[in-house]
Short mmCIF file of C-alpha atoms and ligand atoms in Angstrom, two decimals:
data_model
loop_
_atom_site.label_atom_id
_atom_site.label_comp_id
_atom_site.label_asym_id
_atom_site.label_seq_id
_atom_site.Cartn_x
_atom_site.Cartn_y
_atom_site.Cartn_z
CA UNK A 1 -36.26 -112.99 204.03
CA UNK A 2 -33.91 -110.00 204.22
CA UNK A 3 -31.14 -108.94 205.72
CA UNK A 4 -30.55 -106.61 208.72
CA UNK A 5 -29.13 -104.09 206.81
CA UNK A 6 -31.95 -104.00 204.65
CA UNK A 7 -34.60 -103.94 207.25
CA UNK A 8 -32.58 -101.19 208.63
CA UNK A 9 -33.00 -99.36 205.18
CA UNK A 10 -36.88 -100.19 205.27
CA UNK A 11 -37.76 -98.68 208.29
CA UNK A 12 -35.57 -95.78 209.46
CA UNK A 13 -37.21 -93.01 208.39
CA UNK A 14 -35.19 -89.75 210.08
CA UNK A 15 -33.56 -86.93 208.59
CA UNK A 16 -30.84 -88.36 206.41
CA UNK A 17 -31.78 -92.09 205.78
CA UNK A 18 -32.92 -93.59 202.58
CA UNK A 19 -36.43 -94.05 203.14
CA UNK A 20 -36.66 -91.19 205.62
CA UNK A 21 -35.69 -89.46 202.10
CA UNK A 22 -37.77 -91.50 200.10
CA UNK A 23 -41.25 -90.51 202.08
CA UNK A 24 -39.99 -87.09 202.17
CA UNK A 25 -40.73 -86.60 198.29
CA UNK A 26 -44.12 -87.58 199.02
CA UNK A 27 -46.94 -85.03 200.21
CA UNK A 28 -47.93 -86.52 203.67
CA UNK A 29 -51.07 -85.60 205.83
CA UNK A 30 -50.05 -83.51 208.72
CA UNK A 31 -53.49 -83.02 210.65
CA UNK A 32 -57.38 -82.83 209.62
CA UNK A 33 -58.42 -79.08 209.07
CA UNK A 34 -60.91 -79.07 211.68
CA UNK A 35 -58.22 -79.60 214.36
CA UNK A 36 -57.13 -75.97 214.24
CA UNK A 37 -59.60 -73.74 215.21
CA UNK A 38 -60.08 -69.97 216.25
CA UNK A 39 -59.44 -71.26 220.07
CA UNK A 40 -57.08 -74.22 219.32
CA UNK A 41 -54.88 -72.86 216.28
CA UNK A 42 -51.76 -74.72 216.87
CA UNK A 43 -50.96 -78.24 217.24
CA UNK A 44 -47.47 -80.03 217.93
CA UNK A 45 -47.26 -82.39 215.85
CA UNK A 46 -44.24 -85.53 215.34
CA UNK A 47 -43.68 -86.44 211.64
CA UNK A 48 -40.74 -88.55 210.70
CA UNK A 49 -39.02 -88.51 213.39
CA UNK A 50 -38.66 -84.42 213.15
CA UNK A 51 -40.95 -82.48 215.76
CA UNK A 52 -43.35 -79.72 214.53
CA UNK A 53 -45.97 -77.07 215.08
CA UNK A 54 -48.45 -76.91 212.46
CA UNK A 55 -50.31 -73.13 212.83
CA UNK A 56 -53.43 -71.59 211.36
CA UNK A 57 -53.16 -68.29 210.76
CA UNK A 58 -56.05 -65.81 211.43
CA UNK A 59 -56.09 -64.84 207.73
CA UNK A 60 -57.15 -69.33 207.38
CA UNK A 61 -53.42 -69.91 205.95
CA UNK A 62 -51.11 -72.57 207.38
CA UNK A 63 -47.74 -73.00 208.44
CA UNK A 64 -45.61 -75.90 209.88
CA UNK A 65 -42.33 -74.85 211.37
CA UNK A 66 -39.39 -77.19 213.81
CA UNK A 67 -40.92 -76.96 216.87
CA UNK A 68 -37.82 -75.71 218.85
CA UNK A 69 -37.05 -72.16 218.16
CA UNK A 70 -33.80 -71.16 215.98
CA UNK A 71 -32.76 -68.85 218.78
CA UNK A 72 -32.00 -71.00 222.27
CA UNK A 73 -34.68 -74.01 221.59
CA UNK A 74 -38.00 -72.92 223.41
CA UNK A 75 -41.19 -75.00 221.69
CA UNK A 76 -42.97 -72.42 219.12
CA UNK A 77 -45.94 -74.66 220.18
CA UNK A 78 -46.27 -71.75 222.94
CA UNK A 79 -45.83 -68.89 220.64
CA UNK A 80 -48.07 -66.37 219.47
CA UNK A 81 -49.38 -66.15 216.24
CA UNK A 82 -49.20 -62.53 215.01
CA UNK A 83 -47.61 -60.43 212.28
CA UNK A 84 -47.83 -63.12 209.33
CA UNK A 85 -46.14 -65.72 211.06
CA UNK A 86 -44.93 -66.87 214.65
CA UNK A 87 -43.31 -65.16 217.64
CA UNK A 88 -41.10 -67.76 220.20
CA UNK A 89 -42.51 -67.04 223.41
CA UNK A 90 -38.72 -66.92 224.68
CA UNK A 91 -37.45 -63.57 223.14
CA UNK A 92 -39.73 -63.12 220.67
CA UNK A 93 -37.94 -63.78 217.60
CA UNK A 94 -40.60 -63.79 215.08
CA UNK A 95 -40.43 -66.48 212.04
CA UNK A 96 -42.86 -66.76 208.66
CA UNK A 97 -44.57 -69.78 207.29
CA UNK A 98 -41.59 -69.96 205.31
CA UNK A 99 -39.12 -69.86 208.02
CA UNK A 100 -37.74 -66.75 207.29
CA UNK A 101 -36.92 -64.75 210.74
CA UNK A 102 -38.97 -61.51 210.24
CA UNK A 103 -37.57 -59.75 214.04
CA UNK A 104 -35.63 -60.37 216.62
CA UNK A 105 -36.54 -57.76 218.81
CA UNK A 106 -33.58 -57.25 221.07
CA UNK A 107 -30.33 -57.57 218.34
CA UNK A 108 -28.75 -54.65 217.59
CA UNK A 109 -30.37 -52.73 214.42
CA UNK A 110 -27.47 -53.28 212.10
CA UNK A 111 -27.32 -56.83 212.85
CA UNK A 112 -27.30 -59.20 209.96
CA UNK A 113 -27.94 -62.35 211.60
CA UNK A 114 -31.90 -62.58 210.85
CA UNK A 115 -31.15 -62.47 206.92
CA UNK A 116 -28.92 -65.21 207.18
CA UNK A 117 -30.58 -67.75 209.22
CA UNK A 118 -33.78 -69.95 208.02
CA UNK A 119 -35.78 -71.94 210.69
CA UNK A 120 -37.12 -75.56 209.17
CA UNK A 121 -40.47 -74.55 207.81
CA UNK A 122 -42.48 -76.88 205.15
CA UNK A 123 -44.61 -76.06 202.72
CA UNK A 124 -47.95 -77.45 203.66
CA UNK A 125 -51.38 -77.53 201.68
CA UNK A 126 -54.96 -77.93 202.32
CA UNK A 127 -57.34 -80.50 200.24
CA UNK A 128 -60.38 -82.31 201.86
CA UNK A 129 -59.63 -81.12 205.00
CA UNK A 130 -56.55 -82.29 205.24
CA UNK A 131 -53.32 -80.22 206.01
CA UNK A 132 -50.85 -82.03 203.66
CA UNK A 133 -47.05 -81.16 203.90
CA UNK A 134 -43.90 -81.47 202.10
CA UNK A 135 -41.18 -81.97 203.90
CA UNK A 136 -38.71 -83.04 201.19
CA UNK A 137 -36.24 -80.53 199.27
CA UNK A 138 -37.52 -77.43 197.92
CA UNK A 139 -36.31 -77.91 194.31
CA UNK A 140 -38.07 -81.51 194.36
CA UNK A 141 -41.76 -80.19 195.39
CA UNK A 142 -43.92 -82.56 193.70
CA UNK A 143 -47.78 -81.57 192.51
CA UNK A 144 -50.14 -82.28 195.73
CA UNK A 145 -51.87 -85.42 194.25
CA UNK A 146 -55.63 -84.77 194.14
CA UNK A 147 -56.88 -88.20 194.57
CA UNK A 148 -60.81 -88.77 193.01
CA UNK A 149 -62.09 -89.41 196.80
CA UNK A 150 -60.64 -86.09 197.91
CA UNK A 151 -62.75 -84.14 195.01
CA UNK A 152 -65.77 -86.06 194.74
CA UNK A 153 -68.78 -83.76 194.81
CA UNK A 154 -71.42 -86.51 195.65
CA UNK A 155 -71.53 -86.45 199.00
CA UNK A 156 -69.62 -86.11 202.14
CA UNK A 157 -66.24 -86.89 204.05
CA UNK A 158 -65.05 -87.30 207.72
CA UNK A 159 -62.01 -88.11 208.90
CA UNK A 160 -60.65 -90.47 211.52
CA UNK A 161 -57.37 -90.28 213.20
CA UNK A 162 -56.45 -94.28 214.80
CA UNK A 163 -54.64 -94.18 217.96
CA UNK A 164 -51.12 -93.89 217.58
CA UNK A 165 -49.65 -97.50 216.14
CA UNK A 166 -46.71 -98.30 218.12
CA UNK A 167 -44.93 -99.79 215.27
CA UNK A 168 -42.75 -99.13 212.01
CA UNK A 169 -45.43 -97.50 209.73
CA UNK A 170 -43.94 -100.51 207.03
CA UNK A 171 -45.65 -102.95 209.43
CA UNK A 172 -49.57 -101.42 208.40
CA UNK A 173 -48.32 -100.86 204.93
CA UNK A 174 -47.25 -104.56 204.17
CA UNK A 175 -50.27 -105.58 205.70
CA UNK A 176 -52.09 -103.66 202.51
CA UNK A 177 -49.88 -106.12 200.40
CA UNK A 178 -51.54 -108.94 202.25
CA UNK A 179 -55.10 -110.27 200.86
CA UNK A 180 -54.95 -113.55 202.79
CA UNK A 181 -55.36 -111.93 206.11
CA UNK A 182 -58.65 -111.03 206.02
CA UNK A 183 -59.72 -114.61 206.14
CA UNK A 184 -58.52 -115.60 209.99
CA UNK A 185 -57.36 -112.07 211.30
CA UNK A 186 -61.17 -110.67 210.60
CA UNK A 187 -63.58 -113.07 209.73
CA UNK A 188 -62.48 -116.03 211.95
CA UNK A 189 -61.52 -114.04 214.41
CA UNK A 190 -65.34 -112.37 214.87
CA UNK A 191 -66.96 -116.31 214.11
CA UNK A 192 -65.04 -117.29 216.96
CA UNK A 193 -66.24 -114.53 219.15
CA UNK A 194 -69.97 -115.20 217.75
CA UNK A 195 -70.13 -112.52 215.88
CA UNK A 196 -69.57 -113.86 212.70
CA UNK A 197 -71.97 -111.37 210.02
CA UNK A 198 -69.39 -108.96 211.46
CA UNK A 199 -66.73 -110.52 208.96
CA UNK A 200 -68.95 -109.49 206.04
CA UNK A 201 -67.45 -111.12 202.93
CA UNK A 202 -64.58 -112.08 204.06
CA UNK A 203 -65.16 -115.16 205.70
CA UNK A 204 -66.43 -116.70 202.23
CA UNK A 205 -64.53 -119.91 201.43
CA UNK A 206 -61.54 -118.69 199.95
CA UNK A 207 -60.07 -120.31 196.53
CA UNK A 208 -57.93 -118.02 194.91
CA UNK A 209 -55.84 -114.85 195.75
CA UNK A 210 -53.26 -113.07 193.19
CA UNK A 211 -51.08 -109.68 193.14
CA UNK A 212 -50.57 -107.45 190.47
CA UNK A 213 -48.90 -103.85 190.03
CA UNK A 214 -50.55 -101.08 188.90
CA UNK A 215 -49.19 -97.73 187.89
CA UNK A 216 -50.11 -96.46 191.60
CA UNK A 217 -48.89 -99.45 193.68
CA UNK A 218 -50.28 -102.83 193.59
CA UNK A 219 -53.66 -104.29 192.94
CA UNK A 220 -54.91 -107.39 194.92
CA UNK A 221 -57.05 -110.30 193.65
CA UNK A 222 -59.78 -112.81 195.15
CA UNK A 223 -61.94 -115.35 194.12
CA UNK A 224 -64.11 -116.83 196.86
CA UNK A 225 -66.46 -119.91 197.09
CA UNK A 226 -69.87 -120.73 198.03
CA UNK A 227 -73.32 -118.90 197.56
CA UNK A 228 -71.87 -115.24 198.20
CA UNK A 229 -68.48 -116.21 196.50
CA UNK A 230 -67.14 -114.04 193.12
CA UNK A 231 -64.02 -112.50 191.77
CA UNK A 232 -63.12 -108.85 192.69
CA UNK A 233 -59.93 -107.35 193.30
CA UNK A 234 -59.20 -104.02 194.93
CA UNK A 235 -57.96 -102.71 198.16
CA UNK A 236 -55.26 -100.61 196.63
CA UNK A 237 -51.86 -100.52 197.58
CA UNK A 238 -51.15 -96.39 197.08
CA UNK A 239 -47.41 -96.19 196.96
CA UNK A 240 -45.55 -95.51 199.15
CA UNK A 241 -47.80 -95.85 202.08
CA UNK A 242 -51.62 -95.17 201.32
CA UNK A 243 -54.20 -97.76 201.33
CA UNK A 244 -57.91 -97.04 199.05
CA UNK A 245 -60.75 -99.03 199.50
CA UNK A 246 -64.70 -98.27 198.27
CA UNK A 247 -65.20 -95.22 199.77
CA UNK A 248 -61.98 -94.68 202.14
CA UNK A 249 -58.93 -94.02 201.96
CA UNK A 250 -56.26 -94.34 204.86
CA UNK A 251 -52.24 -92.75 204.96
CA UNK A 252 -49.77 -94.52 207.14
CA UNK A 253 -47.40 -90.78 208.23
CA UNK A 254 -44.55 -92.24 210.48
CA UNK A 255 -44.40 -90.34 213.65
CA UNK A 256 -40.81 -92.27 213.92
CA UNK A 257 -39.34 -95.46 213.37
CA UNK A 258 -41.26 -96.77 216.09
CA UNK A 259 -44.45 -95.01 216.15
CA UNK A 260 -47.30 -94.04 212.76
CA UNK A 261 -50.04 -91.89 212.56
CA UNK A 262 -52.92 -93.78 211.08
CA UNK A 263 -55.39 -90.77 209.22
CA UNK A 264 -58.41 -92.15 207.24
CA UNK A 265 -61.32 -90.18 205.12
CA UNK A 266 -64.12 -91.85 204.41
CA UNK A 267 -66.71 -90.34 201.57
CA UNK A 268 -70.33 -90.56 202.28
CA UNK A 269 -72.32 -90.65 199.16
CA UNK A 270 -75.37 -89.06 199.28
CA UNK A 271 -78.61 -91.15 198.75
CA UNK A 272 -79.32 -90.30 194.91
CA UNK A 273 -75.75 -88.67 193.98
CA UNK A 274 -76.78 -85.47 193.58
CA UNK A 275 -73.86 -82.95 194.75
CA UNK A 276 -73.62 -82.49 198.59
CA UNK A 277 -72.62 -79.75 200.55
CA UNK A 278 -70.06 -80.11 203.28
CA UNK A 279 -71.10 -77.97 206.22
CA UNK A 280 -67.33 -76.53 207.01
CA UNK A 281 -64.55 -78.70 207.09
CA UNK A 282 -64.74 -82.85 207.21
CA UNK A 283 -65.42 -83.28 210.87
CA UNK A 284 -62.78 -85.62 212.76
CA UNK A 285 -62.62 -88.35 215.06
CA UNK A 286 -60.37 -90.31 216.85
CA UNK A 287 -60.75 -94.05 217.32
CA UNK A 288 -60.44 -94.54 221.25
CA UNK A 289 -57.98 -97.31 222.32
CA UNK A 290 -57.69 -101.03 221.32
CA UNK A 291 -57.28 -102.29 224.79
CA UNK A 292 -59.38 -103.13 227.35
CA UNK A 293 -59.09 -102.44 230.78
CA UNK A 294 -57.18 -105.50 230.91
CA UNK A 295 -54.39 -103.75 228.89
CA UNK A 296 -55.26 -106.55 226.01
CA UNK A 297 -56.49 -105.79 222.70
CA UNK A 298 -60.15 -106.01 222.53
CA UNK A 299 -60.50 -107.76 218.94
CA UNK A 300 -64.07 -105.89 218.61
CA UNK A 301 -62.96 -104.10 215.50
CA UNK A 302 -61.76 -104.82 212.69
CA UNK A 303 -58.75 -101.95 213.13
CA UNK A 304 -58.36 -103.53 216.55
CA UNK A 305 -57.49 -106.60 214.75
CA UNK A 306 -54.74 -105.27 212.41
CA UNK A 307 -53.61 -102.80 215.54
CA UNK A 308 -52.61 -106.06 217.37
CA UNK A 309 -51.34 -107.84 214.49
CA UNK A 310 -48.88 -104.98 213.29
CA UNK A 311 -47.83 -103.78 216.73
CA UNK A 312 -47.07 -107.36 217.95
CA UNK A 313 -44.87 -107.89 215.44
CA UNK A 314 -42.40 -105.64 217.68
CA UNK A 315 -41.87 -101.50 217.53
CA UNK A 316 -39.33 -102.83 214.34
CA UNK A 317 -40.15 -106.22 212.71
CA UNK A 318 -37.39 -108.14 212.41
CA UNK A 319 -37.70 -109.60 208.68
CA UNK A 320 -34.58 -111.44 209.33
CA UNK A 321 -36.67 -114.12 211.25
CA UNK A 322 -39.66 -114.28 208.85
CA UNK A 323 -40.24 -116.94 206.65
CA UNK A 324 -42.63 -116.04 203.23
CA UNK A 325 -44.44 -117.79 201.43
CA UNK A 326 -46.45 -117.71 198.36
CA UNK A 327 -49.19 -116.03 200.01
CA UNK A 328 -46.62 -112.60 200.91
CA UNK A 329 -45.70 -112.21 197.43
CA UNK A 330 -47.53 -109.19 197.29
CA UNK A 331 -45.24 -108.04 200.18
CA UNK A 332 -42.33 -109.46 198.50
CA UNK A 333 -43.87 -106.78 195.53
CA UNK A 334 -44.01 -103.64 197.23
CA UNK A 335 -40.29 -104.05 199.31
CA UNK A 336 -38.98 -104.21 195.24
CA UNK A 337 -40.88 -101.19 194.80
CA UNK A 338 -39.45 -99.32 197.92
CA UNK A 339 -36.05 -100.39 197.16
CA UNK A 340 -36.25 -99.11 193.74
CA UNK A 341 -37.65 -96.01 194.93
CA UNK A 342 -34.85 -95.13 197.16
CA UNK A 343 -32.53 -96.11 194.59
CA UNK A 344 -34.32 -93.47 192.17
CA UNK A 345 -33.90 -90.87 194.89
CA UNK A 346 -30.60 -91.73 195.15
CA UNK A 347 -29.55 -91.04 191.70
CA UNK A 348 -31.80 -88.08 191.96
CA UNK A 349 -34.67 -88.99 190.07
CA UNK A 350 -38.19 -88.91 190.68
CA UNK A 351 -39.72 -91.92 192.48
CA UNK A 352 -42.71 -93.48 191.48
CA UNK A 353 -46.14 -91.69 192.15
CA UNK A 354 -44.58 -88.45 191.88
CA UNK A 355 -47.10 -86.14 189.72
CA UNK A 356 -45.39 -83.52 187.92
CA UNK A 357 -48.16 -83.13 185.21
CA UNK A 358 -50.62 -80.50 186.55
CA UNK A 359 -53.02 -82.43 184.13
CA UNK A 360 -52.21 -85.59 185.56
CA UNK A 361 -52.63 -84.30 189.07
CA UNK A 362 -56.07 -82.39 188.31
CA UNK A 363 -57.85 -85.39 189.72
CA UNK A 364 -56.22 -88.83 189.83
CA UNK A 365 -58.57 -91.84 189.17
CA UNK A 366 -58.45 -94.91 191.30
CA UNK A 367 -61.95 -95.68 191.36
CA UNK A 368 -61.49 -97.20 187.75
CA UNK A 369 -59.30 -99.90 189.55
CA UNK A 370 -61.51 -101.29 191.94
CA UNK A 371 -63.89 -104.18 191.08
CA UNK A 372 -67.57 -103.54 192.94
CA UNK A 373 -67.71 -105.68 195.48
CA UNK A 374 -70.61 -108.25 195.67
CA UNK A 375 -71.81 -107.15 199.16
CA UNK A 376 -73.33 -103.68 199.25
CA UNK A 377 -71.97 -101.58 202.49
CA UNK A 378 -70.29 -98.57 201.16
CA UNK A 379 -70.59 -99.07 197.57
CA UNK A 380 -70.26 -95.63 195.51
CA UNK A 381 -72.92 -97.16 193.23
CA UNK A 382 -74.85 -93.54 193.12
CA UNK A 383 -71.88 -91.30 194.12
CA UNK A 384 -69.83 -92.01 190.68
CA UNK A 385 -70.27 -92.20 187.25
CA UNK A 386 -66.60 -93.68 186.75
CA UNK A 387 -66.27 -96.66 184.01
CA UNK A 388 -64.94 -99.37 186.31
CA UNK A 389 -62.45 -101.27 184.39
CA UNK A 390 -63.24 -105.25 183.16
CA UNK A 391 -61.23 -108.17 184.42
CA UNK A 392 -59.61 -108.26 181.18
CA UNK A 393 -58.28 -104.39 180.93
CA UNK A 394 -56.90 -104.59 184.50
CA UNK A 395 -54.86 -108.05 184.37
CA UNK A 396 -51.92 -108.72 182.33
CA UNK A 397 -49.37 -111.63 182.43
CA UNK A 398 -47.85 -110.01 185.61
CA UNK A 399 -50.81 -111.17 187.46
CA UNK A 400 -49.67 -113.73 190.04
CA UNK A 401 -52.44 -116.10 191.17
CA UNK A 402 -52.37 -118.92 193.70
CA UNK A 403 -55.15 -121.62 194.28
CA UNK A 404 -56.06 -122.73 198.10
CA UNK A 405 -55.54 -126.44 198.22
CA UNK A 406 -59.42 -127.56 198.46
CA UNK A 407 -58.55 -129.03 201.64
CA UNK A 408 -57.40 -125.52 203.44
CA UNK A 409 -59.08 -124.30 206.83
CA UNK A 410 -59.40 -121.34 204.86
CA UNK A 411 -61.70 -123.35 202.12
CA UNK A 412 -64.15 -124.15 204.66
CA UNK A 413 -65.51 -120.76 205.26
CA UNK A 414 -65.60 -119.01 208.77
CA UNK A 415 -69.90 -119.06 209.20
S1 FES B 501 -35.52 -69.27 222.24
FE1 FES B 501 -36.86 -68.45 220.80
S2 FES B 501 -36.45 -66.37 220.77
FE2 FES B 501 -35.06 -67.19 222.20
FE1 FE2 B 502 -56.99 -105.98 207.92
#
């Protein structure tokens, strides 16, 4: 349990808080590529708690600029793109990617007003076809981490944007600290609705389940029963608020305190391995609703089932009322984390995950971390040559393991 104050901490995420400054040092998606086009080249778009207009210049560079216009506060959303940057549809002031004001076509010549004045403009950065952006201060600008998944050469990517979440973004980012939920929130939860193959493997009877960090966020552990049971461990916790599995990985942006963006890329190994070409940039889609017409969540999916676990929690999860247990020590793991991390900030130090070493950042290897699964969808077995580390190089004395009393529910299996 914590305290208000520190839930407070946790989840505010404007201009000015701790964590709002904390997720500011870290490169965050802003859009896919492929949702500026010729026709379509602008988007507004809401990214911790600051409002935006990401642009695509006709020369294919981007820009991502405060939405309201430096001049009287008209949306730049309805500007023209023109003359290496944008022009308010107001009175025309015209602004670079950079924010500098380039014209302001009615002030006296001898004015000196457009040297002095900078609109909010980020630097942003395309990978994957993803517009990333840093939105944190200039003289902090991290490396954009390349991530294996976003370089791999074997095959193909799309991305999905998740309807918005109308919750903290901590609420979906604790849940990636959580390997027991899979058991009732998934598996059950399809057996029940008699679909139960739908749970895959994670309706195996479950034994054993264990946390450990890693030097990118925190590793999970499993150990399930039966004929299809085994040890793996996976589902990486990317701090401060990524999530990789086999083959995907997903970035929790918060719109607001109340509100997160869900973007995930999936890679699509081709058949044999052999290098793929990506016709233009990753296509995108966007998961329709998880309600019915009923206004209730549907529980068909599995991101239907998290989507109703996180945003009935509340828009802000009051952590003063919860009660952990054993089970949320992996939760328990990555608060620590977060707390440290502002505190770095605070002294003005790097937090952790920042890549400074262009080396470092040339491609960073997570692959190595996760254990192949024993069930086959969306295995990279032909995609990548990576060594996959053994049980023994990837767990130390920090792992913490917990046995399932043999007479749990969650023993039994869900099938
Ligand atoms: S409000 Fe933008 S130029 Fe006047
Ligand atoms: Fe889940």
């Amino acid at each position: 349990m914590i305290t208000h104050e520190e839930n407070e901490r946790l989840t505010r995420v404007g201009p000015g808080t701790p964590m709002g400054a904390l997720l500011r040092r870290y490169w965050q998606p802003v859009c896919a590529a492929a949702e500026l086009t010729a026709e379509r080249p602008k988007q507004r778009i809401r990214i911790l708690g600051e409002d935006l207009v990401v642009f695509r210049q006709p020369d294919g560079s981007y820009g991502l600029v405060a939405e309201r216009c430096s001049h009287r506060g008209a949306s730049l959303y309805y500007g023209f793109l023109e003359d290496g940057g944008i022009r308010c549809p107001y009175h025309g002031w015209l602004y670079d990617a950079g924010g500098a004001c380039l014209e302001q076509p009615f002030e006296p010549a001898q004015s000196m007003m457009k040297h002095t004045l900078r609109h909010p403009a980020y630097p942003v950065q395309k990978l994957a076809g993803i517009v990333f952006a840093y939105m944190g201060p200039p003289d902090r600008q991290p490396i954009l981490p390349r991530w294996d998944i976003l370089l791999w050469e074997s095959g193909t990517r799309t991305i999905e944007i998740r309807p918005v979440l109308n919750c903290s973004w901590l609420q979906a980012e604790e849940n990636t600290a959580d390997v027991t939920h899979t058991y009732f929130l998934h598996a059950y939860t399809f057996a029940k609705r008699g679909r139960p193959q739908m749970g895959g493997g994670f309706g195996r009877p479950f034994a054993q389940y264990g946390f450990q960090p890693f030097p990118w966020g925190l590793l999970k552990s499993w150990i399930y029963e039966g004929p299809r049971g085994g040890a793996g461990w996976g589902n990486l916790l990317v701090f401060p608020n990524m999530l990789r599995l086999e083959g995907a990985m997903h970035w929790r942006v918060p719109i607001d305190d109340t509100h997160t963006r869900i973007v995930r890329m999936e890679f699509r190994p081709s058949p044999d391995g052999s290098p793929a070409e990506q016709p233009g940039e990753p296509p995108v889609t966007y998961e329709p609703s998880w309600l019915n017409e009923e206004g209730e969540y549907h529980m068909d999916t599995f991101s239907s089932h998290d989507g109703m676990a996180w945003e009935t929690q509340g828009p802000i999860f009051d952590r003063t009322a919860e009660h952990l247990g054993a089970s949320d020590f992996g939760i328990v793991l990555l608060r620590r984390m977060l707390f440290d991390a502002m505190a770095a900030v605070h002294r003005g130090e790097d937090p952790q995950g920042i890549v400074r070493d262009p080396e470092q950042a040339a491609c960073i290897d997570l692959e190595s971390w996760l254990a192949e699964r024993d069930y086959s969808a969306g295995t990279m077995e032909h995609a990548m040559q990576v060594r996959r580390r053994a049980r023994e190089e990837v767990f130390d004395e920090s792992h913490r393991v917990v046995d399932i009393p043999s007479t749990s529910t969650a023993r039994q299996g869900t099938s």
